XYZ file of C-alpha atoms in Angstrom:
171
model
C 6.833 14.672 -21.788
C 5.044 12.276 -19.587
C 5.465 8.741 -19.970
C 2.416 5.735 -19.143
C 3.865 2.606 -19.280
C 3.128 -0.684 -17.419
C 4.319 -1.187 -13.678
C 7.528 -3.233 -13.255
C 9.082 -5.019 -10.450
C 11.981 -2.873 -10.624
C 9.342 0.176 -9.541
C 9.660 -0.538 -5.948
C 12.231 2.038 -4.922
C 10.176 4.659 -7.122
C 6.724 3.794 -6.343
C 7.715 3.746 -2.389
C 8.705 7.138 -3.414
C 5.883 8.816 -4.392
C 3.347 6.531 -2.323
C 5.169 7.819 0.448
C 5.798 11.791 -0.514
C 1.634 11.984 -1.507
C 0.461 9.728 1.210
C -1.050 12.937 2.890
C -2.510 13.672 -0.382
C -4.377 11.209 -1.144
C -5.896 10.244 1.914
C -8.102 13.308 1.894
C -9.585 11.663 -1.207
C -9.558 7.924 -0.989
C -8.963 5.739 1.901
C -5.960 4.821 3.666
C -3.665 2.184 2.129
C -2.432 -0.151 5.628
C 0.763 0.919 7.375
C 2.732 -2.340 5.990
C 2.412 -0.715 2.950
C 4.700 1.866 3.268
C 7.927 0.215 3.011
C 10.320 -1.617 0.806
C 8.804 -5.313 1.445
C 5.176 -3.952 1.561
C 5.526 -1.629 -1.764
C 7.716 -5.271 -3.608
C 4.355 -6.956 -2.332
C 1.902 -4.987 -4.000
C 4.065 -4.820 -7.016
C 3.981 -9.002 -7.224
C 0.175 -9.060 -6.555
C -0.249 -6.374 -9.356
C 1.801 -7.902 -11.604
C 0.350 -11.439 -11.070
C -3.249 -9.728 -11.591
C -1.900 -8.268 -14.957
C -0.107 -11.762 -16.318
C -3.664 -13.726 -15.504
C -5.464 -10.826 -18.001
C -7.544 -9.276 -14.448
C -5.964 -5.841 -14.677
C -3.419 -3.737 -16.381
C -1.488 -1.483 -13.779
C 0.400 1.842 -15.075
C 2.362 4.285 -14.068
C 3.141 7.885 -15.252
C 6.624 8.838 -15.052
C 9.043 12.106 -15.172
C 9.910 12.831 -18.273
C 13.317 11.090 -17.862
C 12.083 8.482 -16.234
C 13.536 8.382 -13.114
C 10.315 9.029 -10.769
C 6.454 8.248 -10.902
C 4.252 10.958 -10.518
C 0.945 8.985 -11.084
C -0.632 5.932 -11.526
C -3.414 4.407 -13.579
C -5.186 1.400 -13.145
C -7.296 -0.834 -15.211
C -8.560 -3.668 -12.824
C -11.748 -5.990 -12.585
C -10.795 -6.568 -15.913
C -13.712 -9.030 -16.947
C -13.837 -9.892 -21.235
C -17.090 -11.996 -21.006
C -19.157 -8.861 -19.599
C -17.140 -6.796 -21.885
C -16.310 -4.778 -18.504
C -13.895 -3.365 -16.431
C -13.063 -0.832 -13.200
C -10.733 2.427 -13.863
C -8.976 4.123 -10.823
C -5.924 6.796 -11.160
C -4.051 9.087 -8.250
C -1.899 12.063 -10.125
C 0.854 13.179 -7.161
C 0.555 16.517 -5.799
C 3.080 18.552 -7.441
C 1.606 17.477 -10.891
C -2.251 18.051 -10.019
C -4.095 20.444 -13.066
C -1.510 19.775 -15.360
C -4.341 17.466 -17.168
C -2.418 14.052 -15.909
C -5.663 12.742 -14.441
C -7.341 13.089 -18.053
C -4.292 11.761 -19.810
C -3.651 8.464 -17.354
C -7.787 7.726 -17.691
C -7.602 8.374 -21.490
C -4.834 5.947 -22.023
C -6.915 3.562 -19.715
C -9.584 3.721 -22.075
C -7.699 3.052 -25.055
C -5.893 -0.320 -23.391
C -9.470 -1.470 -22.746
C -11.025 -0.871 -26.077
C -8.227 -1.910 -28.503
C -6.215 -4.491 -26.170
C -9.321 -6.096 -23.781
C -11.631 -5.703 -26.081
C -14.189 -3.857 -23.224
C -17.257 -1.907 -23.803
C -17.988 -0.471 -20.395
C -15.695 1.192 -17.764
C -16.633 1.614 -14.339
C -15.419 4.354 -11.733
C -15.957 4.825 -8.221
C -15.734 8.603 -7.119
C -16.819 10.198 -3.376
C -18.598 14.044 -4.248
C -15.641 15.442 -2.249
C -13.162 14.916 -4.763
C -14.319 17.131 -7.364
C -10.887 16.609 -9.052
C -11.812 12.994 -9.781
C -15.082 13.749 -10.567
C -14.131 16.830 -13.138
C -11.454 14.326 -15.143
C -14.265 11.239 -15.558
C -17.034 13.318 -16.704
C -14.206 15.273 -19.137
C -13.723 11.536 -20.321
C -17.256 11.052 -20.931
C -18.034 9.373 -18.002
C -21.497 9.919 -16.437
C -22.821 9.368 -12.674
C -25.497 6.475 -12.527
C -27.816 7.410 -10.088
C -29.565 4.510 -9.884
C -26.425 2.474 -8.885
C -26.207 2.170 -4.854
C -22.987 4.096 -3.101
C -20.518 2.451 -1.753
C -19.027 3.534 1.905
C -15.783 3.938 1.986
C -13.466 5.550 5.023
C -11.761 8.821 3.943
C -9.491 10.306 7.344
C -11.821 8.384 9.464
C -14.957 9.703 8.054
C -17.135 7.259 5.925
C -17.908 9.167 2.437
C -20.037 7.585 -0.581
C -18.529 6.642 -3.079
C -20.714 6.909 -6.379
C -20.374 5.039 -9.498
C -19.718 6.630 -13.076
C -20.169 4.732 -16.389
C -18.324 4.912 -19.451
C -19.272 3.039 -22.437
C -16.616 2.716 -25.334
């Protein structure tokens, strides 16, 4: 059984891990994360900076783990976190090895819940490029849907600039 719980600073070793064994992965679907990032120091970095978002209430970052525990094999992100507008931004990668096993639905679902019952937000926001159908597939699944009046965003995928479009969800 798959486990979502919140990141930790003692992920580092883990999330290095899998950052590093889907890096391929999931840069033919989102963009690049910078070289630094890919090491002990630069993975402990982006740990602290998560983890200082999450204790100032401006996003909740999650992980999926192994069913004993002892690897991630996705992530799950609740950020932009904004309880005035009632409002926040949802963003997920599943690892390879675990893709169609309905992760991608599970992580966002989960996501959904923290925002309604512990932010207290009525509207999720998620940015997905056409090309990743996989993405795409799990928000609308979710009850998602594309809002075409809502400009693209550019965004480089393996040195090509894609649109990214935006999907609502309102809780």
């Amino acid at each position: 059984m798959t486990v979502i719980r919140t990141l930790q600073a003692d992920d580092t070793e883990r999330l290095l891990a899998f950052e590093t064994d889907n890096r391929a992965w999931f840069e033919q679907h989102v963009e690049a994360r910078p070289r630094a990032f890919y090491s002990a120091a630069g993975v402990a970095a982006h740990i602290a900076d998560y983890l200082d978002s999450y204790r100032a209430g401006a996003m909740h970052p999650c992980v999926l783990t192994s069913d004993d525990g002892s690897a991630i094999i996705g992530r799950a992100n609740l950020r932009r976190i904004d309880r005035a507008a009632g409002s926040g931004e949802v963003g997920y990668r599943i690892g390879h090895a675990q893709a169609r096993q309905g992760l991608g639905s599970l992580a966002l679902l989960h996501l959904m819940e923290l925002a309604r019952k512990q932010y207290g937000l009525r509207r999720l926001d998620a940015w997905i490029s056409p090309q990743n159908l996989g993405s795409r597939r799990v928000v609308e699944k979710c009850g998602f849907t594309h809002d075409a009046l809502a400009a693209p965003v550019l965004v480089q995928v393996n040195g090509t600039d894609r649109a990214s479009h935006l999907y609502q969800c309102h809780l």
